[in-house]
Amino acid sequence: MKRKTNRFGIFYLSFFFVLLYLPILSVVLYSFNAGSSTAKWTGLTLDWYRQLFNDRVIGEAFTISIQVAVLTAFLSALLGTAAATISLTVTRKMKKVIQGLMLLPLLVPEVALGVSLLLFFNGLKLPFGHLTLVLSHSLFCVPYVYIMVLLRLQEIDASIIESARDLGATKWQAFQTIILPLIMPAIVTSSLLAIALSLDDVVISTYMSGPASTTLPVHIFSMMRVGVTPKVNALCTLILVGTFFIIGLNQLIGKSSKTGGYLIEKK
Amino acid sequence: MKTSKQNVLAIPLIIWFGLLVGVPLVYVVVLSFLSRDNLGNIILQFTLENYEKILDPIYLRVFVNSFLLAVLTGLLTLLIGYPVAYITAKLAPKQKNMVIGLIMLPFWISSLLRVYGWIILLGNTGLINNVLLALNLVDKPLPLMYKFSTTLIGTVYMLIPFMIIAVYNSVDKLDQSLLEASYDLGASKWKTFFNIVLPLTIPGIAGGFTLVFIPALGLYFISDLLGGGQTIFLGNLINTLVNRGRNRPLAAAFSVGMILLVVLIISVYSRIAKDKGEGLFR
């Protein structure tokens, strides 16, 4: 190996990572700035965090976001696992149809998807709120559950299931007692991913929120449009901490089951 | 033997996804051909007016802006990301995993936070201007925000991990013996790169380009926050038409246009992938 290129390579990578993380770090840094502008550093403070906890609107938006995220994760886990399991029993053509339909939301730009859902739900006279948020969020979460569970299912030795069936287990029993425990880590990690994706969504939520159901990102977006305030920085920093908590949880599950760690390694 | 009888289980799934994905998309296409009355209500009357409007130079300009943004984002992520992917693929396995982890990590960090970070960096009282002023390199803050290029910085920053991972997978699979053979036959490093590595990683490049291009068309909150509405993109226009203009048929027509752009890029991609016998969406 030639040393010279290696050194240049390390330099380039380091430079890249500085640029990748600088914006994130500066948000965190300025959340502790006493002054309300980024122009000057006027000393450390936790005031912005205190203001945040007293803000009722943000508290409500946060509650709605968490509710929506958890419901989305449940629905996506259910649908994604069902789709993955069923797609292994149907004909190849049918599998392609399922896959195509499910991956479609990832291929359509979010604005177009959001608008189409808005117009459609509007046409159906569905009330905008939790229901529309969960339904729309599950659309872009299910494909990830599907892919992760499918990968895990394909690793399972078919002979285990065959012997269970030979010993008299029904199809459902075989699924419940053998397959489900084996794919559980994949279901859990992909549900965590669904929570993260749902909590982060801005574009589709803008269209799906009802008058009384603004999600946190939609609210943050409107705050950011007004301008830079350290309060937004503080809020973003707290969300960052939450994100790291989810990632840590995922890595933990990954380590204990040896199949996880999906959040970082695979998408 | 799998028979069509076993497909019965799939029917509820197809209905569910068909209802939530297929039907809304068809509905948008239908809506784009309908008219509206003075109050903005949709009336059942066939018209091509919405599509005629799209061809109006003012609106066509929006298409060009979005297309340009998406293409430039693709090219810049490739230019910056390719070396990152290439260098990463050459690292030792342990370092490799760590670097890939660091590249993917921002994905899980709130996208609003990441865009907001650039406002903190690029604003008139932002970090970059603060440093430049403190070093006396400039005497008044450089106007870095609210430009086409600011939006471009944002989209490149947000989407570059997609490009890196796609190219990385391609480089990582490369048969090392081909490179050794090239060196043994006396080819220089650059010659080997351009004649062997680059052509073999084209599927990865095409895949990355597609993955970057599609969201770049529609991430309107980036252009909203960083571009400040100076340049109008498809996403912003659709958003305004739906929320404020209440011209839903026209918004639908623009959505159809946007989806057609996506279909175009995917068909280009699948042609390249087919040629090379690979696929991203298999």
Coordinates of C-alpha atoms in Angstrom, one line a residue:
Chain A
M1 CA 0.0 0.0 0.0
K2 CA 1.1 3.5 -0.7
R3 CA 1.3 5.7 2.4
K4 CA 0.8 9.0 0.6
T5 CA -2.7 8.4 -0.6
N6 CA -3.6 7.1 2.8
R7 CA -2.6 10.3 4.5
F8 CA -4.5 12.4 2.0
G9 CA -7.5 10.1 2.4
I10 CA -7.6 10.5 6.1
F11 CA -7.3 14.3 5.7
Y12 CA -10.2 14.3 3.2
L13 CA -12.3 12.1 5.5
S14 CA -11.7 14.3 8.5
F15 CA -12.5 17.4 6.6
F16 CA -15.7 15.8 5.4
F17 CA -16.7 14.8 8.9
V18 CA -16.0 18.3 10.3
L19 CA -18.4 19.7 7.6
L20 CA -21.0 17.0 8.3
Y21 CA -21.1 17.6 12.0
L22 CA -20.3 21.3 12.3
P23 CA -23.9 22.5 11.7
I24 CA -25.3 20.0 14.2
L25 CA -22.7 21.0 16.9
S26 CA -23.3 24.7 16.4
V27 CA -27.0 24.2 17.0
V28 CA -26.2 22.5 20.3
L29 CA -23.5 25.1 21.2
Y30 CA -25.8 28.1 20.8
S31 CA -28.6 26.6 22.8
F32 CA -26.5 27.4 25.9
N33 CA -25.7 31.0 24.8
A34 CA -27.1 33.6 27.2
G35 CA -27.6 36.2 24.5
S36 CA -30.5 35.8 22.1
S37 CA -28.5 36.3 19.0
T38 CA -25.7 34.3 17.5
A39 CA -23.7 37.4 17.0
K40 CA -22.0 37.2 20.3
W41 CA -21.3 34.6 22.9
T42 CA -22.4 36.2 26.2
G43 CA -22.0 33.3 28.6
L44 CA -23.6 30.0 29.5
T45 CA -27.2 29.7 30.5
L46 CA -30.0 27.1 30.8
D47 CA -32.7 29.7 30.5
W48 CA -33.8 28.6 27.1
Y49 CA -34.4 25.1 28.3
R50 CA -36.4 26.5 31.2
Q51 CA -38.5 28.6 28.8
L52 CA -39.1 25.5 26.8
F53 CA -40.5 23.5 29.6
N54 CA -42.9 26.3 30.4
D55 CA -44.1 26.5 26.8
R56 CA -47.5 24.8 26.7
V57 CA -47.9 24.8 22.9
I58 CA -44.6 23.0 22.5
G59 CA -45.6 20.5 25.2
E60 CA -48.9 19.8 23.4
A61 CA -47.2 19.4 20.0
F62 CA -44.7 17.0 21.6
T63 CA -47.4 14.9 23.1
I64 CA -49.2 14.7 19.8
S65 CA -45.9 13.7 18.0
I66 CA -45.2 11.0 20.5
Q67 CA -48.7 9.6 20.3
V68 CA -48.6 9.6 16.5
A69 CA -45.1 8.1 16.4
V70 CA -46.0 5.2 18.7
L71 CA -49.3 4.4 16.9
T72 CA -47.4 4.6 13.6
A73 CA -44.8 2.2 14.9
F74 CA -47.5 -0.3 16.0
L75 CA -49.4 -0.1 12.7
S76 CA -46.2 -0.3 10.6
A77 CA -44.8 -3.2 12.6
L78 CA -48.1 -5.1 12.1
L79 CA -48.5 -4.3 8.4
G80 CA -44.8 -4.7 7.6
T81 CA -44.4 -8.0 9.4
A82 CA -47.7 -9.3 7.8
A83 CA -46.5 -8.2 4.4
A84 CA -43.1 -9.8 4.8
T85 CA -44.5 -13.1 6.0
I86 CA -47.2 -13.3 3.4
S87 CA -44.9 -12.4 0.6
L88 CA -42.9 -15.5 1.3
T89 CA -46.0 -17.7 0.8
V90 CA -47.5 -16.2 -2.3
T91 CA -46.4 -16.6 -6.0
R92 CA -43.5 -14.6 -7.3
K93 CA -45.7 -12.3 -9.3
M94 CA -47.8 -11.5 -6.3
K95 CA -44.7 -10.8 -4.2
K96 CA -43.6 -8.3 -6.8
V97 CA -47.0 -6.6 -6.7
I98 CA -46.9 -6.3 -2.9
Q99 CA -43.3 -5.0 -3.0
G100 CA -44.0 -2.5 -5.7
L101 CA -47.1 -1.1 -3.9
M102 CA -45.2 -0.7 -0.7
L103 CA -42.1 0.8 -2.1
L104 CA -44.1 3.3 -4.1
P105 CA -44.4 5.9 -1.3
L106 CA -40.6 6.0 -1.1
L107 CA -40.2 6.8 -4.8
V108 CA -42.8 9.5 -4.9
P109 CA -41.4 12.9 -3.7
E110 CA -42.9 13.7 -0.3
V111 CA -44.6 16.8 -1.4
A112 CA -46.5 15.0 -4.2
L113 CA -47.4 12.2 -1.8
G114 CA -48.5 14.6 0.9
V115 CA -50.6 16.6 -1.6
S116 CA -52.2 13.5 -3.1
L117 CA -53.1 12.2 0.4
L118 CA -54.4 15.6 1.4
L119 CA -56.7 15.8 -1.7
F120 CA -57.8 12.2 -1.2
F121 CA -58.6 12.4 2.5
N122 CA -60.3 15.7 1.8
G123 CA -62.4 14.1 -0.8
L124 CA -63.3 11.3 1.6
K125 CA -64.2 14.0 4.2
L126 CA -61.9 12.3 6.7
P127 CA -61.1 14.6 9.7
F128 CA -57.5 15.7 9.7
G129 CA -55.7 14.7 12.9
H130 CA -54.2 11.7 14.5
L131 CA -55.9 9.3 12.1
T132 CA -54.6 10.9 8.9
L133 CA -51.2 11.5 10.5
V134 CA -50.8 7.8 11.5
L135 CA -52.1 6.5 8.2
S136 CA -49.8 8.7 6.2
H137 CA -46.7 8.1 8.4
S138 CA -47.2 4.4 8.2
L139 CA -46.9 4.6 4.4
F140 CA -43.3 5.6 4.6
C141 CA -42.5 3.4 7.6
V142 CA -43.9 0.1 6.5
P143 CA -41.4 -0.4 3.7
Y144 CA -38.5 -0.3 6.2
V145 CA -40.2 -2.9 8.5
Y146 CA -41.0 -5.0 5.5
I147 CA -37.4 -5.0 4.3
M148 CA -35.8 -5.7 7.7
V149 CA -38.2 -8.5 8.6
L150 CA -38.0 -10.0 5.2
L151 CA -34.2 -10.1 5.4
R152 CA -34.5 -11.8 8.8
L153 CA -37.1 -14.3 7.5
Q154 CA -34.9 -15.3 4.7
E155 CA -32.2 -16.3 7.1
I156 CA -34.4 -18.7 9.0
D157 CA -33.7 -22.4 8.2
A158 CA -36.8 -23.8 6.5
S159 CA -36.2 -27.2 8.0
I160 CA -37.1 -25.9 11.5
I161 CA -40.5 -24.9 10.4
E162 CA -40.9 -28.2 8.4
S163 CA -40.1 -30.2 11.5
A164 CA -42.6 -28.2 13.5
R165 CA -45.3 -28.9 10.9
D166 CA -44.3 -32.6 10.8
L167 CA -44.8 -32.7 14.6
G168 CA -48.3 -31.5 14.1
A169 CA -48.1 -27.8 14.6
T170 CA -50.6 -25.8 12.6
K171 CA -49.4 -23.0 10.3
W172 CA -50.4 -20.4 12.9
Q173 CA -48.7 -22.3 15.8
A174 CA -45.5 -22.6 13.8
F175 CA -45.5 -18.9 13.1
Q176 CA -46.3 -18.0 16.7
T177 CA -43.8 -20.2 18.4
I178 CA -41.0 -20.4 16.0
I179 CA -41.0 -17.6 13.4
L180 CA -42.2 -14.8 15.6
P181 CA -39.5 -15.0 18.3
L182 CA -36.8 -15.3 15.6
I183 CA -37.9 -12.2 13.8
M184 CA -38.8 -10.2 16.9
P185 CA -35.5 -8.3 17.1
A186 CA -36.0 -7.1 13.5
I187 CA -39.5 -6.1 14.3
V188 CA -38.4 -4.1 17.4
T189 CA -35.5 -2.3 15.7
S190 CA -37.6 -1.4 12.7
S191 CA -40.4 -0.1 15.0
L192 CA -37.8 2.1 16.7
L193 CA -36.8 3.3 13.2
A194 CA -40.5 4.0 12.4
I195 CA -40.7 6.1 15.6
A196 CA -37.7 8.1 14.6
L197 CA -39.0 8.6 11.0
S198 CA -42.4 9.6 12.2
L199 CA -41.0 12.0 14.8
D200 CA -38.9 13.7 12.1
D201 CA -41.4 14.1 9.3
V202 CA -42.2 17.6 8.3
V203 CA -43.4 17.6 4.8
I204 CA -46.2 15.1 5.0
S205 CA -47.3 16.1 8.5
T206 CA -47.8 19.7 7.2
Y207 CA -50.6 18.4 5.0
M208 CA -52.0 15.9 7.4
S209 CA -52.1 17.9 10.6
G210 CA -55.6 19.1 11.7
P211 CA -56.2 22.4 13.4
A212 CA -55.8 20.8 16.8
S213 CA -53.1 18.4 16.0
T214 CA -49.9 20.2 15.0
T215 CA -47.0 17.9 15.4
L216 CA -43.7 19.0 16.9
P217 CA -41.7 19.2 13.6
V218 CA -44.5 21.3 12.0
H219 CA -44.4 23.6 15.0
I220 CA -40.6 23.9 14.9
F221 CA -40.7 24.6 11.2
S222 CA -43.0 27.5 11.8
M223 CA -40.8 28.7 14.6
M224 CA -37.7 28.5 12.3
R225 CA -39.4 30.4 9.6
V226 CA -39.8 33.4 11.9
G227 CA -36.1 33.4 12.7
V228 CA -33.2 32.2 14.8
T229 CA -33.9 32.0 18.6
P230 CA -31.9 30.0 21.1
K231 CA -35.2 28.5 22.2
V232 CA -35.3 26.6 18.9
N233 CA -31.7 25.5 19.5
A234 CA -32.6 24.2 22.9
L235 CA -35.6 22.3 21.5
C236 CA -33.5 20.8 18.7
T237 CA -30.8 19.8 21.2
L238 CA -33.4 18.0 23.3
I239 CA -34.7 16.2 20.2
L240 CA -31.1 15.2 19.4
V241 CA -30.7 13.7 22.9
G242 CA -33.9 11.7 22.3
T243 CA -32.7 10.5 19.0
F244 CA -29.4 9.3 20.5
F245 CA -31.5 7.5 23.1
I246 CA -33.4 5.6 20.4
I247 CA -30.2 4.8 18.6
G248 CA -28.6 3.5 21.8
L249 CA -31.6 1.4 22.5
N250 CA -31.4 -0.1 19.0
Q251 CA -27.7 -0.8 19.3
L252 CA -28.4 -2.5 22.6
I253 CA -31.0 -4.8 21.1
G254 CA -28.7 -5.4 18.2
K255 CA -25.9 -6.5 20.5
S256 CA -28.1 -8.9 22.5
S257 CA -29.6 -10.5 19.4
K258 CA -26.6 -10.2 17.1
T259 CA -28.9 -9.4 14.2
G260 CA -29.7 -5.8 15.0
G261 CA -27.8 -2.6 14.8
Y262 CA -29.9 -1.9 11.8
L263 CA -30.3 1.8 12.5
I264 CA -26.7 2.6 11.8
E265 CA -25.5 -0.2 9.5
K266 CA -28.4 -0.7 7.2
K267 CA -31.1 1.4 5.9
Chain B
M1 CA -45.3 -25.6 -5.4
K2 CA -46.8 -22.2 -4.9
T3 CA -50.2 -21.8 -6.4
S4 CA -52.4 -18.8 -7.0
K5 CA -54.6 -20.2 -4.2
Q6 CA -52.0 -19.0 -1.7
N7 CA -52.4 -15.5 -3.0
V8 CA -55.6 -15.1 -1.1
L9 CA -53.7 -14.0 2.0
A10 CA -52.2 -11.1 0.1
I11 CA -55.5 -9.6 -1.0
P12 CA -56.2 -7.6 2.2
L13 CA -52.7 -6.2 2.0
I14 CA -53.1 -5.2 -1.7
I15 CA -56.4 -3.5 -0.9
W16 CA -54.9 -1.6 2.1
F17 CA -51.9 -0.3 0.1
G18 CA -53.9 0.1 -3.0
L19 CA -56.3 2.3 -1.1
L20 CA -53.7 4.4 0.6
V21 CA -51.1 4.7 -2.2
G22 CA -52.6 3.8 -5.5
V23 CA -56.0 5.5 -5.2
P24 CA -54.6 8.9 -4.0
L25 CA -52.1 9.0 -6.9
V26 CA -54.8 8.2 -9.4
Y27 CA -57.1 10.8 -7.8
V28 CA -54.4 13.4 -8.2
V29 CA -54.1 12.6 -11.9
V30 CA -57.9 12.9 -12.3
L31 CA -58.0 16.1 -10.3
S32 CA -55.4 17.7 -12.5
F33 CA -57.8 17.6 -15.4
L34 CA -60.7 19.2 -13.5
S35 CA -61.7 22.8 -13.2
R36 CA -62.6 24.9 -10.2
D37 CA -65.1 27.6 -9.5
N38 CA -64.5 31.1 -8.3
L39 CA -64.4 30.0 -4.6
G40 CA -61.8 27.4 -5.3
N41 CA -64.2 24.5 -5.2
I42 CA -63.5 21.7 -7.6
I43 CA -66.1 21.2 -10.3
L44 CA -66.5 18.1 -12.4
Q45 CA -65.6 19.5 -15.8
F46 CA -62.8 18.3 -18.0
T47 CA -60.1 20.8 -18.8
L48 CA -56.6 21.0 -20.0
E49 CA -56.2 24.5 -18.6
N50 CA -54.0 23.3 -15.7
Y51 CA -51.5 21.8 -18.0
E52 CA -51.6 24.8 -20.3
K53 CA -50.7 26.9 -17.3
I54 CA -47.7 24.7 -16.5
L55 CA -46.3 25.5 -20.0
D56 CA -46.6 29.2 -19.2
P57 CA -42.9 30.5 -19.1
I58 CA -43.3 31.7 -15.5
Y59 CA -44.4 28.3 -14.3
L60 CA -42.0 26.5 -16.6
R61 CA -39.2 28.4 -15.0
V62 CA -40.2 26.7 -11.7
F63 CA -39.7 23.3 -13.3
V64 CA -36.3 24.3 -14.6
N65 CA -35.3 25.6 -11.2
S66 CA -36.3 22.4 -9.5
F67 CA -34.7 20.2 -12.2
L68 CA -31.5 22.3 -12.0
L69 CA -31.4 22.0 -8.2
A70 CA -31.9 18.2 -8.3
V71 CA -29.3 17.7 -11.0
L72 CA -26.7 20.0 -9.3
T73 CA -27.4 18.3 -6.0
G74 CA -26.8 14.9 -7.7
L75 CA -23.5 16.1 -9.3
L76 CA -22.1 17.8 -6.2
T77 CA -23.0 14.9 -3.9
L78 CA -21.2 12.7 -6.4
L79 CA -18.1 14.9 -6.6
I80 CA -17.8 15.3 -2.9
G81 CA -19.1 11.9 -1.9
Y82 CA -17.3 9.6 -4.4
P83 CA -13.9 10.2 -2.7
V84 CA -15.4 9.6 0.7
A85 CA -16.9 6.3 -0.4
Y86 CA -13.7 5.3 -2.2
I87 CA -11.5 6.1 0.8
T88 CA -13.9 4.4 3.2
A89 CA -14.0 1.2 1.1
K90 CA -10.2 1.0 1.4
L91 CA -10.1 1.2 5.2
A92 CA -9.5 -1.7 7.5
P93 CA -12.8 -3.5 8.4
K94 CA -13.0 -2.1 11.9
Q95 CA -12.5 1.5 10.9
K96 CA -14.8 1.0 8.0
N97 CA -17.7 0.2 10.2
M98 CA -17.1 3.2 12.3
V99 CA -16.8 5.5 9.4
I100 CA -20.0 4.1 7.8
G101 CA -21.7 4.6 11.1
L102 CA -20.6 8.3 11.2
I103 CA -21.9 8.8 7.7
M104 CA -25.3 7.3 8.4
L105 CA -25.7 8.9 11.9
P106 CA -27.0 12.3 10.6
F107 CA -29.9 10.4 9.0
W108 CA -31.4 9.8 12.4
I109 CA -30.9 13.4 13.4
S110 CA -33.8 15.7 12.8
S111 CA -33.7 17.1 9.3
L112 CA -35.0 20.4 10.6
L113 CA -32.1 20.6 13.0
R114 CA -29.6 19.9 10.3
V115 CA -31.0 22.7 8.1
Y116 CA -31.2 25.0 11.0
G117 CA -27.5 24.4 11.7
W118 CA -26.7 26.0 8.4
I119 CA -28.7 29.1 9.3
I120 CA -26.6 29.4 12.4
L121 CA -23.5 29.0 10.3
L122 CA -24.4 31.1 7.3
G123 CA -26.5 33.9 8.7
N124 CA -25.5 37.6 8.8
T125 CA -24.7 37.1 12.5
G126 CA -23.7 33.5 11.9
L127 CA -20.7 31.6 12.9
I128 CA -18.8 32.0 9.6
N129 CA -19.4 35.7 9.4
N130 CA -18.4 36.1 13.1
V131 CA -15.1 34.4 12.4
L132 CA -14.5 36.4 9.2
L133 CA -15.3 39.6 11.0
A134 CA -13.1 38.8 14.0
L135 CA -10.2 38.0 11.7
N136 CA -10.8 41.3 9.9
L137 CA -11.0 39.4 6.6
V138 CA -14.2 41.3 5.7
D139 CA -15.5 44.6 7.1
K140 CA -19.2 43.8 6.8
P141 CA -21.0 40.4 7.0
L142 CA -21.0 38.5 3.7
P143 CA -24.5 37.8 2.4
L144 CA -24.5 34.1 2.4
M145 CA -28.1 33.3 3.0
Y146 CA -31.2 33.3 0.8
K147 CA -29.7 32.4 -2.5
F148 CA -30.0 29.5 -4.9
S149 CA -26.6 28.3 -3.8
T150 CA -27.7 28.4 -0.1
T151 CA -30.5 26.0 -1.0
L152 CA -28.1 23.9 -2.9
I153 CA -25.7 23.7 0.1
G154 CA -28.7 22.5 2.1
T155 CA -29.9 19.8 -0.3
V156 CA -26.3 18.5 -0.8
Y157 CA -25.7 18.4 2.9
M158 CA -29.0 16.5 3.6
L159 CA -28.7 14.0 0.8
I160 CA -25.0 13.2 0.5
P161 CA -25.1 10.1 2.8
F162 CA -27.4 8.4 0.2
M163 CA -24.8 9.0 -2.5
I164 CA -21.9 7.8 -0.4
I165 CA -23.6 4.6 0.7
A166 CA -24.7 3.8 -2.9
V167 CA -21.2 4.4 -4.3
Y168 CA -19.6 2.7 -1.3
N169 CA -21.5 -0.5 -1.9
S170 CA -20.4 -0.5 -5.5
V171 CA -16.7 0.2 -4.7
D172 CA -16.7 -2.4 -1.9
K173 CA -17.8 -5.1 -4.3
L174 CA -15.0 -4.3 -6.8
D175 CA -12.9 -7.3 -7.7
Q176 CA -9.4 -6.4 -6.3
S177 CA -7.7 -8.7 -8.8
L178 CA -8.8 -6.5 -11.7
L179 CA -7.0 -3.5 -10.1
E180 CA -3.9 -5.6 -9.4
A181 CA -3.9 -6.8 -13.0
S182 CA -4.1 -3.2 -14.2
Y183 CA -1.2 -2.2 -12.1
D184 CA 0.8 -5.2 -13.1
L185 CA 0.3 -4.3 -16.7
G186 CA 1.8 -0.9 -16.0
A187 CA -1.2 1.3 -15.8
S188 CA -0.9 4.3 -13.5
K189 CA -3.2 4.9 -10.6
W190 CA -5.3 7.5 -12.4
K191 CA -5.5 5.4 -15.5
T192 CA -6.6 2.4 -13.5
F193 CA -9.2 4.6 -11.8
F194 CA -10.7 6.1 -15.0
N195 CA -10.5 2.9 -17.1
I196 CA -11.5 0.3 -14.5
V197 CA -12.8 1.6 -11.2
L198 CA -15.1 4.3 -12.6
P199 CA -16.9 2.2 -15.2
L200 CA -17.4 -0.6 -12.8
T201 CA -19.0 1.7 -10.2
I202 CA -21.4 3.3 -12.6
P203 CA -24.4 1.3 -11.2
G204 CA -23.6 2.7 -7.8
I205 CA -23.3 6.2 -9.1
A206 CA -26.6 5.9 -11.0
G207 CA -28.3 4.5 -7.9
G208 CA -26.9 7.3 -5.7
F209 CA -28.0 9.9 -8.2
T210 CA -31.5 8.5 -8.3
L211 CA -31.7 8.4 -4.5
V212 CA -30.5 12.0 -4.3
F213 CA -32.5 13.4 -7.2
I214 CA -35.9 12.3 -6.0
P215 CA -36.0 14.0 -2.6
A216 CA -34.1 17.0 -3.9
L217 CA -37.2 17.7 -6.1
G218 CA -39.5 17.9 -3.1
L219 CA -37.8 18.9 0.1
Y220 CA -39.4 22.3 0.1
F221 CA -38.6 23.2 3.7
I222 CA -34.9 23.4 2.8
S223 CA -35.5 26.0 0.1
D224 CA -38.0 27.7 2.4
L225 CA -35.6 28.1 5.3
L226 CA -32.3 28.6 3.4
G227 CA -33.4 30.0 0.1
G228 CA -35.9 32.4 1.7
G229 CA -38.3 32.1 -1.3
Q230 CA -35.9 33.9 -3.6
T231 CA -35.9 31.1 -6.1
I232 CA -39.2 29.3 -6.4
F233 CA -39.1 25.5 -6.6
L234 CA -41.8 23.0 -7.4
G235 CA -42.2 22.0 -3.8
N236 CA -42.8 25.5 -2.6
L237 CA -45.1 26.3 -5.4
I238 CA -47.3 23.2 -4.8
N239 CA -47.3 24.0 -1.1
T240 CA -48.5 27.6 -1.7
L241 CA -51.1 26.5 -4.3
V242 CA -52.6 24.0 -1.8
N243 CA -52.5 26.1 1.3
R244 CA -52.9 29.7 0.3
G245 CA -54.0 29.7 -3.4
R246 CA -56.6 27.0 -2.9
N247 CA -56.0 26.1 -6.5
R248 CA -56.0 22.3 -6.0
P249 CA -56.3 21.2 -9.6
L250 CA -53.3 23.2 -10.5
A251 CA -51.4 21.9 -7.5
A252 CA -52.4 18.4 -8.7
A253 CA -51.1 19.1 -12.2
F254 CA -47.7 20.2 -10.8
S255 CA -47.6 17.1 -8.6
V256 CA -48.2 15.0 -11.7
G257 CA -45.4 16.9 -13.4
M258 CA -43.1 16.2 -10.5
I259 CA -44.0 12.5 -10.5
L260 CA -43.2 12.4 -14.2
L261 CA -39.8 13.8 -13.6
V262 CA -39.3 11.0 -11.0
V263 CA -40.5 8.4 -13.5
L264 CA -38.0 9.8 -16.1
I265 CA -35.0 9.5 -13.7
I266 CA -36.0 6.0 -12.6
S267 CA -36.4 4.8 -16.1
V268 CA -32.9 6.2 -17.0
Y269 CA -31.6 4.5 -13.9
S270 CA -33.2 1.1 -14.6
R271 CA -31.8 1.2 -18.1
I272 CA -28.3 1.8 -16.7
A273 CA -28.8 -0.9 -14.0
K274 CA -30.2 -3.4 -16.6
D275 CA -27.1 -2.8 -18.8
K276 CA -24.9 -3.6 -15.8
G277 CA -27.1 -6.4 -14.5
E278 CA -27.8 -4.7 -11.2
G279 CA -30.6 -3.0 -9.5
L280 CA -31.4 -0.9 -6.5
F281 CA -35.1 -1.6 -6.3
R282 CA -35.1 -5.3 -7.1

